[in-house]
Amino acid sequence: MVETKRTLRIALAGNPNSGKTSVFNAMTGARQKVGNWPGVTVEKKVGMLSRRGYAIEVIDLPGTYSLTAFSVEERVARSFIVEEQPDVVIHVIDTGNLSRNLYLTVQLMELGVDLVLDLNMWDEFQASGAELDLEKLHRMMGAPVVPTVASRGDGIEELIDAAIDLAEDREEHHRHVPISYGPHVNDMLEDLVELLDEKGVSQNGAPTRWTAIKLLERDPEIIRPFLESETREAATVRDAVDRATRHIETATGSDAEKVISEGRYGYIEGALREAVTDQTTDRMEVSRRIDELLTNRFLGYPVFILLMWVLFQMTFRLGAYPMSWIESFVTWLATTLTSVLPESLLSSLLIDGVVGGVGSVIVFLPNILILFLGVAFLEDSGYMARGAFLMDRLMHSIGLHGKSFIPMLMGFGCSVPAIMATRTLESSRDRLLTALLVPLMSCSARLPVYLLIAGTFFAEQAGTVVFALYAIGVVIALLVGRLFSATLFRSAPAPFVMELPPYRMPTPRGLLVHMWERSKIYLQKMGGIILIASVILWFLGAFPQIPETTRDYEAEMARLESTGTAEAMERAEELENELAAKQIETSYIGQAGELVRPVVEPLGFTWEMGVSLVTGFVAKEVIVSTMGVLYQVGEEEGGTSLQEALRSPKSGVTPLSAFAFLIFVLLYTPCIAAVVAVKREIGVRWMWFSIGYQTALAWLMSFGVYRIGMLLGLG
Ligand code: GDP
Ligand code: MG
């Protein structure tokens, strides 16, 4: 007998940190696709599995505490359930936090979905000594209840089977339990439902009762069509809602929204009292003790700063070793290829373009692995929530939550992992604002530029100048953050509970999976796009070629080298640099330099500075090597001779324009890799905005510094 494969769509809903992603991974294994929800920058994961003749599609909805329309996450989760109508919704619950998790359950029940309750973290719940009557909960909620330990994969098959049974209508206690909100609300709801049905104006696919509840709660998305519409029906509904709300308020002495949420809590309270014994767990008690220390007003901050410092040190100090191995490997590869391959355009493309470009990005991999391992540890152990709690007040001054502090701090190391770390933030508004601000934290790639320029022009005060640059970056980030949250992101930051989950010992497997999930993206996306970008940049630097000149130079260089005297060798090297400089000047990048000249002239920059800013877009270190080429000094002896060349009056650089230049380097877009990361995290439109505002800011600030300096007679 041939059985046609039936399809089933299952959505996973749940609070952040309830183990949703673990359940998703356990269900679908490697068969998953990651993308974004249409129109917003919230990650969407879809996976496939087959079981009992079903092809099952699993969708990981964004983690939410509620289904109001407050945050993007909630809107995404809600509209998916209402509009796409998945066959089954599995609610992943952290059983140790049952009462808080059930608030979402109740809202899913209101939506009338076919619901399976996944009591995840069952191991911890049991270890706490609490007990739960599964059968009773099952009957009360009218939904199958399956305990799981997602991190070990326990109970996942039962969970899938429960979902299939439910979809096949083989679930015996299945029913849609109406939540009671007390007599006053219930009466008003009945009237409203009747009216809505009669007028036929209910929302697409959602139960009428749900729409009625949302109207009483004055849910903006649901009520808007009625407020904006001119029709008689809309007016009738509006009046009815107003009347009902007033009635509830006079009858209960409290506003309707509150009465409704109290109804939900009451329901939960009742259910828990029926089904659960011993809610106070030892685990929570231990956590509370630890918190008395770690979130203490006096001890908390030093401990937090110490931990951040350790993380920072580990990432960039410890990472420096494997980084230098990879660097020497890349150099070795480039040298070997140079000696093995005949000199040609193709080999130059391979060596300078592909190996050089991708190599410069791959060297950050160790840092990223270490950083993400550390972040995963802090997150999984529960400490990250405490750090965020401590930093909350400071971050509020720029319209962000405490959690954004970590990515900002990472920004001092490298913007790329820092921007990627914004995905640990729950609200997409925070992710956006943080990703826009991170590049203002002066990354370590800018340091070589600071050292060169400050060392050249401010010898004695070089250290102070460099420190000042870091400080200026932070101050500007604070100001820009305030500006943006007062203009672009006026919508108040989504109110969210600073939850303090219990401490737990992270499992090695969990840590590795978390680390890898994030690092993988760096490798895949960055690798691909950086490869393309490197090739393009190589092309722009190598073309158009200057064949005649090249041949003349090469003949002369060969002649000099064949004489073998030290003097001749030196001259040959000079010629090589001259040729390189000529090539850059003629190339498209050089032409870009010509183009940027009028743009950078008002800032007191020379065209060489302009070109290095353009090439600095690839990576900030490149500014130094570009200047080396343009000022015709060998890269090897870099430091001193380049400094001399810059210092000589011929260079056209003054201490004032040098400082303005440093300000520019501090503020403009860090590098391609960072831009790619920004695009990946917050989308193309915001990527352009980010590039635009940073470049404009850099220009204006440099202009201000240079012009004011001139007025003060410092030029
Ligand atoms: P999400 O935020 O809901 O996607 O949660 P995750 O799947 O990222 O899980 C959060 C943390 O809980 C991770 O450290 C998981 O390894 C851990 N975790 C997930 N499920 C379980 C479980 O059943 N038992 C235990 N002890 N830990 C779990
Ligand atoms: Mg997740």
XYZ file of C-alpha atoms and ligand atoms in Angstrom:
744
model
C 0.000 0.000 0.000
C 1.362 3.344 -0.955
C 0.848 6.004 1.614
C 0.911 9.584 0.482
C 3.030 11.707 2.743
C 0.923 14.068 4.802
C 2.272 17.382 5.919
C 2.030 19.022 9.306
C 3.147 22.423 10.503
C 4.233 22.825 14.100
C 5.205 26.150 15.653
C 7.319 26.370 18.802
C 6.348 29.152 21.180
C 7.834 29.966 24.564
C 9.569 32.432 26.825
C 13.165 33.331 26.081
C 15.467 30.818 27.801
C 12.834 28.152 28.144
C 14.869 25.843 25.896
C 12.979 26.507 22.670
C 16.051 26.391 20.499
C 17.185 23.201 22.219
C 13.813 21.589 21.526
C 13.952 22.833 17.950
C 17.422 21.379 17.461
C 16.486 18.085 19.089
C 13.423 17.815 16.851
C 14.970 18.744 13.546
C 18.638 17.878 13.889
C 20.650 19.440 11.119
C 17.744 19.987 8.757
C 17.142 23.652 9.407
C 17.056 26.921 7.551
C 17.790 30.251 9.183
C 16.422 33.477 7.783
C 14.548 36.559 8.895
C 10.853 37.121 9.332
C 9.601 39.251 6.453
C 10.119 42.950 7.016
C 11.735 42.711 10.422
C 15.147 41.701 11.682
C 13.999 38.912 13.929
C 15.594 35.575 13.242
C 13.366 32.897 11.765
C 14.299 29.249 11.995
C 12.505 26.567 10.077
C 13.338 22.869 10.224
C 12.018 19.638 8.764
C 11.540 16.154 10.094
C 9.539 13.108 9.147
C 7.735 10.744 11.469
C 4.849 8.309 11.178
C 4.378 9.161 7.531
C 4.244 12.894 8.109
C 6.529 15.492 6.635
C 6.659 17.904 9.544
C 7.752 21.499 9.283
C 8.834 23.073 12.570
C 8.963 26.850 13.017
C 10.859 28.357 15.948
C 8.859 31.477 16.878
C 10.635 34.379 18.603
C 10.840 34.006 22.386
C 8.129 36.073 24.122
C 6.597 36.423 27.554
C 3.300 37.529 26.231
C 1.277 37.985 23.060
C 0.442 41.649 23.295
C 1.669 43.722 20.372
C 4.357 45.479 22.390
C 7.564 44.200 20.808
C 8.348 43.075 17.294
C 8.908 39.574 18.643
C 5.406 39.438 20.061
C 3.868 40.788 16.876
C 5.789 38.262 14.772
C 4.814 35.325 16.978
C 1.210 36.440 17.194
C 0.626 37.161 13.554
C 2.249 33.888 12.563
C -0.171 31.975 14.771
C -3.209 33.996 13.720
C -2.510 34.296 10.016
C -0.573 31.164 9.151
C -2.583 28.919 11.449
C -0.049 26.187 12.169
C -1.634 22.781 12.800
C -0.181 22.543 16.294
C 1.589 24.968 18.598
C 4.048 23.429 21.049
C 4.559 25.674 24.032
C 8.043 25.098 25.469
C 7.870 25.767 29.190
C 10.642 26.117 31.745
C 8.957 23.902 34.317
C 11.021 25.450 37.114
C 9.304 28.760 36.335
C 5.915 27.316 35.691
C 3.796 30.183 36.928
C 5.484 32.823 34.804
C 5.543 30.597 31.734
C 1.869 29.788 32.027
C 0.997 33.420 31.339
C 1.895 32.765 27.726
C 0.059 29.432 27.817
C -3.117 31.207 28.809
C -2.779 33.616 25.921
C -2.213 30.747 23.512
C -5.346 29.156 24.902
C -7.247 32.395 24.292
C -6.114 32.244 20.691
C -7.756 28.855 20.439
C -4.769 27.067 18.985
C -4.253 23.322 19.199
C -1.738 23.325 21.966
C 0.824 20.852 23.309
C 2.505 21.789 26.576
C 6.154 20.836 26.670
C 7.303 20.768 30.280
C 10.953 21.319 29.500
C 13.823 21.416 31.996
C 12.030 18.551 33.666
C 15.356 17.345 35.098
C 15.817 20.551 37.052
C 12.235 20.615 38.165
C 12.555 17.110 39.539
C 15.885 17.834 41.164
C 14.242 20.718 42.999
C 12.032 18.231 44.793
C 8.780 19.723 43.555
C 6.036 17.508 42.207
C 3.524 17.977 39.491
C 0.413 15.994 38.619
C 0.776 15.663 34.853
C -2.607 14.071 34.346
C -4.392 16.799 36.249
C -2.620 19.573 34.377
C -3.452 17.796 31.143
C -7.152 17.747 31.933
C -7.312 21.279 33.300
C -5.582 22.834 30.343
C -7.270 20.603 27.809
C -3.905 20.086 26.202
C -1.457 17.176 26.191
C 1.472 17.642 28.572
C 4.880 16.122 27.828
C 7.912 16.420 30.118
C 11.210 16.814 28.250
C 14.885 17.447 28.847
C 15.689 19.085 25.555
C 19.391 19.500 26.199
C 19.650 15.688 26.368
C 16.982 14.993 23.786
C 14.782 13.182 26.336
C 11.057 13.113 25.637
C 11.344 14.706 22.209
C 9.831 11.728 20.377
C 6.914 11.662 22.779
C 6.491 15.374 22.183
C 6.307 14.924 18.416
C 3.887 12.021 18.828
C 1.666 14.110 21.073
C 1.576 16.811 18.407
C 0.708 14.287 15.692
C -2.012 12.699 17.847
C -3.462 16.128 18.477
C -3.464 16.959 14.784
C -5.149 13.619 14.070
C -7.814 14.350 16.651
C -6.793 11.358 18.708
C -6.220 13.356 21.843
C -8.832 12.451 24.428
C -8.912 15.483 26.703
C -8.575 17.967 23.877
C -10.766 21.010 24.286
C -10.467 24.742 24.152
C -10.784 25.905 27.694
C -12.302 29.361 27.985
C -10.560 31.516 30.558
C -12.835 33.240 32.996
C -12.010 36.845 33.850
C -14.604 37.292 36.528
C -18.307 38.083 36.114
C -18.038 41.684 34.888
C -15.581 41.049 32.114
C -17.275 37.811 31.131
C -20.622 39.550 30.661
C -19.127 42.318 28.593
C -17.198 39.799 26.519
C -20.358 37.887 25.700
C -22.057 41.041 24.452
C -19.063 42.091 22.415
C -18.668 38.663 20.830
C -22.307 38.720 19.807
C -21.942 42.179 18.303
C -18.750 41.327 16.440
C -20.256 38.145 15.000
C -23.378 39.971 13.976
C -21.442 42.702 12.183
C -19.046 40.170 10.731
C -16.023 42.313 11.517
C -13.878 39.851 13.423
C -10.180 39.583 12.665
C -8.811 37.252 10.041
C -8.875 33.746 11.427
C -8.619 34.587 15.117
C -11.527 33.525 17.348
C -14.047 36.289 17.947
C -13.665 35.974 21.677
C -9.958 36.685 21.342
C -10.657 39.778 19.271
C -13.140 40.912 21.903
C -10.595 40.470 24.702
C -7.996 42.369 22.714
C -10.474 45.185 22.120
C -11.125 45.466 25.844
C -7.380 45.496 26.435
C -7.169 48.239 23.779
C -4.536 46.271 21.892
C -3.259 48.837 19.367
C -3.140 46.506 16.372
C -6.614 45.135 16.923
C -8.357 48.353 17.809
C -6.725 50.538 15.151
C -8.915 49.428 12.229
C -11.995 50.268 14.274
C -10.641 53.663 15.285
C -9.641 54.581 11.758
C -12.611 53.241 9.865
C -15.473 55.603 8.993
C -18.114 52.895 8.646
C -21.245 52.603 10.799
C -20.149 49.125 11.937
C -16.843 50.427 13.193
C -18.553 53.210 15.086
C -20.957 50.744 16.711
C -18.105 48.508 17.797
C -16.154 51.504 19.108
C -19.094 52.622 21.193
C -19.674 49.112 22.499
C -16.026 48.762 23.501
C -16.068 52.123 25.263
C -19.232 51.246 27.103
C -17.924 47.825 28.124
C -14.639 49.296 29.332
C -16.419 51.936 31.375
C -18.717 49.332 32.827
C -15.810 47.127 33.888
C -13.990 50.084 35.366
C -16.891 51.286 37.460
C -17.823 47.779 38.536
C -14.327 46.721 39.585
C -12.656 50.051 40.372
C -9.710 49.104 38.204
C -8.990 49.391 34.483
C -10.110 46.696 32.090
C -6.635 45.718 30.947
C -5.605 45.051 34.511
C -8.735 43.096 35.341
C -8.138 40.884 32.326
C -4.529 40.176 33.208
C -5.552 39.487 36.781
C -8.023 37.001 35.367
C -5.169 35.233 33.608
C -3.021 35.168 36.708
C -5.934 33.924 38.744
C -6.405 31.082 36.316
C -2.741 30.169 36.548
C -2.742 30.391 40.312
C -5.674 28.025 40.445
C -4.148 25.563 38.014
C -0.880 25.516 39.916
C -2.533 24.994 43.245
C -4.403 22.038 41.790
C -1.545 20.338 40.008
C 1.689 21.289 41.746
C 2.976 20.585 45.191
C 5.890 22.423 46.731
C 6.607 25.365 44.477
C 9.474 26.834 46.412
C 12.491 25.073 45.067
C 15.910 24.706 46.574
C 17.441 25.864 43.355
C 15.759 29.243 43.594
C 16.783 29.489 47.208
C 20.453 28.885 46.418
C 20.299 31.379 43.566
C 18.824 33.989 45.871
C 21.744 33.529 48.245
C 24.303 33.923 45.461
C 22.477 37.003 44.242
C 22.749 38.660 47.599
C 26.453 38.766 46.820
C 26.580 39.215 43.070
C 23.953 41.901 42.693
C 24.971 43.607 45.898
C 25.316 47.362 45.488
C 28.936 47.386 46.630
C 30.284 43.992 45.632
C 28.291 43.556 42.456
C 30.062 46.147 40.344
C 33.674 45.175 41.079
C 32.839 41.523 40.409
C 31.101 42.447 37.193
C 33.974 44.617 36.009
C 36.462 41.909 36.921
C 34.546 39.270 34.966
C 34.238 41.550 31.941
C 37.927 42.306 32.135
C 38.743 38.601 32.244
C 36.495 37.924 29.262
C 38.105 40.772 27.381
C 41.601 39.618 28.226
C 40.837 36.040 27.287
C 39.393 37.071 23.965
C 42.217 39.309 22.881
C 45.247 38.062 24.825
C 44.618 34.341 24.666
C 43.254 34.762 21.159
C 46.481 36.455 20.122
C 48.373 33.139 20.095
C 46.218 31.164 17.679
C 45.766 34.437 15.821
C 49.498 34.731 15.244
C 49.639 31.089 14.153
C 46.973 31.702 11.592
C 48.695 34.913 10.560
C 51.996 33.142 10.007
C 50.201 30.392 8.162
C 48.598 32.950 5.852
C 51.945 34.681 5.336
C 53.590 31.337 4.698
C 50.880 30.429 2.211
C 51.263 33.759 0.427
C 55.069 33.475 0.279
C 54.949 29.883 -0.898
C 52.407 30.707 -3.570
C 54.511 33.684 -4.661
C 57.578 31.525 -5.116
C 55.744 28.637 -6.715
C 53.414 30.436 -9.104
C 54.716 32.363 -12.097
C 54.102 36.064 -11.718
C 50.848 36.923 -13.407
C 47.597 38.711 -12.834
C 45.976 35.466 -11.830
C 48.551 34.708 -9.175
C 48.271 38.276 -7.889
C 44.509 37.822 -7.678
C 44.962 34.589 -5.787
C 47.670 35.829 -3.441
C 46.837 39.489 -2.808
C 43.121 39.209 -3.360
C 41.909 35.863 -2.093
C 44.580 34.791 0.393
C 45.230 38.314 1.659
C 41.593 39.303 1.905
C 40.136 36.163 3.397
C 43.266 35.678 5.500
C 42.780 39.059 7.141
C 39.332 38.006 8.256
C 40.003 34.428 9.209
C 42.610 35.570 11.735
C 39.776 36.847 13.914
C 38.247 33.396 14.190
C 40.084 32.397 17.405
C 38.987 35.646 19.084
C 35.458 35.016 18.023
C 35.432 31.417 19.219
C 36.841 32.397 22.617
C 34.541 35.375 22.980
C 31.434 33.416 22.127
C 32.478 30.558 24.374
C 32.842 33.038 27.232
C 29.544 34.719 26.460
C 27.837 31.323 26.228
C 29.229 30.439 29.642
C 28.041 33.668 31.212
C 24.638 33.268 29.596
C 24.074 29.612 30.307
C 25.209 29.929 33.908
C 22.715 32.721 34.457
C 25.320 35.377 35.276
C 24.710 37.481 32.177
C 21.267 38.375 33.463
C 22.891 39.710 36.661
C 25.425 41.779 34.726
C 22.649 43.283 32.680
C 20.740 43.977 35.865
C 23.700 45.919 37.273
C 24.316 47.934 34.121
C 20.676 48.663 33.542
C 20.614 52.142 35.011
C 23.648 53.397 33.103
C 22.360 52.038 29.829
C 18.931 53.517 30.431
C 20.462 56.960 30.100
C 20.928 56.244 26.400
C 17.618 54.485 25.999
C 18.955 50.958 26.176
C 18.778 48.045 28.578
C 21.633 46.651 30.600
C 22.140 43.759 28.249
C 23.472 46.083 25.550
C 26.477 46.804 27.704
C 28.221 43.596 26.734
C 28.263 44.108 22.960
C 29.394 47.709 23.521
C 32.287 46.521 25.624
C 33.235 43.944 23.001
C 33.394 46.788 20.507
C 36.720 47.881 21.960
C 38.172 44.619 20.724
C 36.546 44.167 17.352
C 33.272 45.508 16.003
C 32.474 42.303 14.136
C 31.918 39.919 17.068
C 30.496 42.858 19.024
C 27.818 43.505 16.433
C 27.130 39.795 16.250
C 26.784 39.719 20.024
C 23.772 42.034 19.703
C 21.742 38.978 18.803
C 21.722 38.051 22.463
C 19.395 41.031 22.984
C 15.729 40.195 23.087
C 14.116 43.260 21.602
C 14.901 44.161 18.031
C 14.809 47.875 18.876
C 17.684 47.318 21.286
C 19.549 45.203 18.774
C 19.231 47.944 16.209
C 20.308 50.809 18.422
C 23.170 48.817 19.922
C 24.455 47.692 16.530
C 24.414 51.326 15.405
C 26.430 52.439 18.426
C 28.961 49.602 18.672
C 31.201 50.908 15.856
C 31.807 54.085 17.890
C 33.697 52.019 20.439
C 37.223 52.293 19.154
C 38.201 48.831 17.925
C 41.702 47.438 18.244
C 42.301 47.608 14.478
C 42.344 51.399 14.735
C 45.158 51.291 17.244
C 47.997 50.869 14.688
C 46.758 54.019 12.956
C 46.645 55.940 16.243
C 50.124 54.731 17.117
C 51.553 55.782 13.776
C 49.942 59.223 13.579
C 50.060 60.138 17.255
C 53.627 58.849 17.493
C 54.608 60.995 14.535
C 52.945 64.247 15.471
C 52.446 64.194 19.224
C 55.557 62.331 20.333
C 55.423 63.310 24.013
C 51.668 63.315 24.382
C 50.989 60.315 22.122
C 49.604 58.211 24.997
C 47.232 60.947 26.085
C 46.026 61.492 22.539
C 45.265 57.798 22.103
C 43.424 57.650 25.418
C 41.499 60.781 24.464
C 40.400 59.132 21.235
C 38.933 56.189 23.137
C 37.169 58.556 25.517
C 35.832 60.707 22.672
C 34.375 57.565 21.088
C 32.510 56.693 24.285
C 31.199 60.216 24.852
C 29.991 60.459 21.272
C 28.299 57.054 21.583
C 26.431 58.311 24.657
C 25.328 61.466 22.846
C 24.361 59.673 19.640
C 22.518 57.044 21.684
C 20.486 59.753 23.364
C 19.841 61.485 20.078
C 18.711 58.297 18.343
C 16.464 57.156 21.134
C 14.888 60.603 21.242
C 14.303 60.736 17.489
C 14.499 57.475 15.542
C 13.465 55.072 18.262
C 10.845 57.109 20.011
C 8.767 54.034 20.723
C 9.526 53.439 24.360
C 11.867 50.518 24.905
C 9.661 47.459 25.257
C 9.077 47.045 28.972
C 10.555 43.763 29.977
C 11.045 42.010 33.214
C 14.684 41.891 34.215
C 14.307 38.259 34.954
C 16.895 36.543 37.109
C 16.896 32.898 36.102
C 18.362 30.432 38.583
C 22.095 29.803 38.362
C 23.019 26.543 36.759
C 26.195 24.806 35.765
C 26.510 25.049 31.974
C 26.986 21.732 30.199
C 30.025 21.461 27.899
C 27.824 20.332 25.046
C 25.461 23.241 25.510
C 28.369 25.671 25.571
C 29.915 24.250 22.432
C 26.634 24.267 20.576
C 25.950 27.872 21.567
C 29.454 28.942 20.625
C 29.349 27.131 17.339
C 25.910 28.411 16.373
C 27.249 31.941 16.424
C 30.730 31.320 15.051
C 29.359 29.339 12.142
C 27.618 32.419 10.837
C 30.882 34.325 10.950
C 32.561 31.673 8.863
C 29.773 31.159 6.346
C 28.535 34.632 5.647
C 31.661 36.610 6.330
C 33.777 34.123 4.423
C 31.633 34.356 1.317
C 31.105 38.074 1.270
C 34.625 38.955 2.339
C 35.959 36.771 -0.441
C 33.933 38.676 -3.003
C 34.801 42.056 -1.484
C 38.501 41.227 -1.411
C 38.489 40.254 -5.043
C 36.652 43.450 -5.980
C 39.076 45.583 -3.998
C 42.030 43.804 -5.487
C 40.613 44.541 -8.888
C 40.086 48.208 -8.067
C 43.681 48.482 -6.897
C 45.220 46.555 -9.797
C 43.314 48.149 -12.683
C 43.656 49.931 -14.974
C 47.205 48.732 -15.394
C 50.113 50.820 -16.531
C 51.923 48.257 -18.685
C 54.552 50.475 -20.378
C 55.729 52.070 -17.200
C 55.648 48.697 -15.464
C 57.901 47.194 -18.099
C 60.372 50.092 -17.905
C 60.516 49.861 -14.139
C 60.869 46.132 -14.137
C 63.727 46.240 -16.627
C 65.484 48.872 -14.552
C 64.878 46.941 -11.346
C 66.212 43.728 -12.876
C 69.294 45.596 -14.084
C 69.951 47.084 -10.646
C 69.398 43.786 -8.878
C 71.813 42.011 -11.220
C 74.603 44.419 -10.252
C 74.063 43.219 -6.690
C 75.597 46.174 -4.835
C 73.845 47.297 -1.687
C 73.266 50.726 -3.177
C 71.688 49.288 -6.303
C 69.458 46.998 -4.240
C 68.247 49.945 -2.237
C 67.518 51.875 -5.396
C 65.656 48.839 -6.770
C 63.483 48.749 -3.692
C 62.751 52.435 -4.001
C 61.738 51.854 -7.585
C 59.476 49.017 -6.521
C 57.720 51.277 -4.065
C 57.512 54.022 -6.637
C 55.934 51.588 -9.050
C 53.468 50.445 -6.426
C 52.598 54.058 -5.699
C 52.169 54.808 -9.430
C 49.964 51.761 -9.803
C 47.772 52.864 -6.882
C 47.580 56.390 -8.288
C 46.403 55.164 -11.700
C 44.120 52.475 -10.346
C 40.446 52.929 -9.671
C 41.293 53.346 -6.020
C 43.644 56.158 -6.970
C 40.887 57.676 -9.036
C 38.648 57.380 -6.030
C 41.338 59.321 -4.186
C 41.038 62.016 -6.823
C 37.292 61.972 -6.264
C 37.551 62.213 -2.493
C 40.093 65.024 -2.675
C 37.486 67.817 -2.730
C 35.643 66.031 0.047
C 38.613 65.777 2.389
C 40.324 69.059 1.502
C 38.143 71.128 3.853
C 39.391 68.868 6.650
C 42.989 69.700 5.836
C 43.701 66.181 4.538
C 46.037 65.434 1.646
C 44.832 63.213 -1.192
C 47.022 60.436 0.187
C 45.100 60.622 3.415
C 41.885 60.570 1.412
C 42.926 57.409 -0.427
C 43.979 55.652 2.753
C 40.591 56.438 4.232
C 39.041 54.764 1.190
C 41.219 51.669 1.448
C 40.758 51.775 5.218
C 37.223 50.715 4.508
C 38.616 47.202 3.953
C 40.220 47.166 7.389
C 41.597 49.944 9.515
C 45.120 48.502 9.568
C 45.199 48.960 5.807
C 45.403 52.735 6.359
C 48.936 52.290 7.625
C 50.066 50.112 4.730
C 48.376 52.371 2.176
C 50.209 55.376 3.566
C 53.395 53.359 3.373
C 52.809 52.770 -0.320
C 51.679 56.310 -1.104
C 54.532 57.977 0.718
C 56.874 55.664 -1.113
C 58.496 53.962 1.789
C 58.923 50.256 2.152
C 56.399 48.505 4.311
C 59.055 46.473 6.095
C 60.887 49.374 7.623
C 57.400 50.932 8.026
C 57.435 52.690 11.351
C 60.339 55.088 11.422
C 60.787 55.969 7.783
C 57.083 56.474 7.244
C 57.055 58.703 10.291
C 59.911 60.717 8.828
C 58.155 61.020 5.491
C 54.995 62.195 7.240
C 56.840 64.663 9.411
C 58.672 66.309 6.523
C 56.904 69.487 5.353
C 56.620 67.922 1.876
C 53.948 65.557 3.185
C 51.525 68.432 3.687
C 50.342 66.999 7.006
C 50.245 69.269 10.050
C 49.682 68.181 13.642
C 46.233 69.749 13.452
C 45.194 67.943 10.270
C 46.740 64.779 11.724
C 44.481 65.061 14.771
C 41.457 65.761 12.595
C 42.441 62.654 10.641
C 42.530 60.561 13.812
C 39.059 61.773 14.716
C 37.895 60.721 11.273
C 39.464 57.281 11.651
C 37.824 56.909 15.058
C 34.339 57.744 13.845
C 33.852 56.457 10.328
C 32.621 53.003 9.397
C 35.065 50.473 10.852
C 35.470 48.047 7.950
C 33.739 45.831 5.427
C 33.518 42.950 7.857
C 31.706 45.185 10.347
C 29.380 46.458 7.640
C 28.595 42.898 6.630
C 27.904 42.064 10.261
C 25.603 45.085 10.535
C 23.740 44.010 7.424
C 23.417 40.497 8.747
C 22.076 41.636 12.120
C 19.872 44.601 11.265
C 19.316 44.506 7.521
C 20.371 46.373 4.416
C 18.517 49.635 5.057
C 20.052 50.114 8.462
C 23.418 49.111 7.085
C 23.303 52.102 4.731
C 22.058 54.290 7.514
C 24.937 53.132 9.698
C 27.529 53.842 7.005
C 25.913 57.181 6.246
C 25.614 58.534 9.742
C 29.086 57.422 10.759
C 30.737 58.947 7.724
C 28.774 62.168 8.112
C 29.619 62.295 11.796
C 33.300 61.652 11.071
C 33.375 64.383 8.466
C 31.579 66.951 10.580
C 33.655 66.292 13.672
C 36.944 66.394 11.754
C 35.813 69.545 10.020
C 34.931 71.113 13.349
C 38.241 70.104 14.917
C 40.264 71.356 11.959
C 38.426 74.640 11.497
C 38.320 75.509 15.179
C 41.991 74.594 15.416
C 42.734 76.937 12.510
C 40.810 79.738 14.166
C 42.788 79.204 17.338
C 45.933 79.430 15.283
C 46.961 75.809 15.899
C 47.374 74.989 12.192
P 15.745 29.450 24.187
O 16.200 30.828 24.586
O 14.352 29.212 24.619
O 15.974 29.150 22.751
O 16.624 28.448 25.090
P 17.885 27.566 24.713
O 17.491 26.380 23.910
O 18.940 28.446 24.150
O 18.278 27.026 26.167
C 18.703 27.857 27.222
C 19.623 27.064 28.134
O 18.917 26.007 28.798
C 20.760 26.369 27.408
O 21.896 26.437 28.220
C 20.290 24.916 27.274
O 21.380 24.023 27.188
C 19.529 24.752 28.565
N 18.485 23.737 28.473
C 17.579 23.589 27.485
N 16.739 22.583 27.769
C 17.117 22.084 28.957
C 16.635 21.018 29.799
O 15.651 20.344 29.508
N 17.303 20.804 30.956
C 18.381 21.554 31.331
N 18.976 21.273 32.474
N 18.854 22.555 30.581
C 18.235 22.819 29.408
Mg 16.563 30.493 21.222
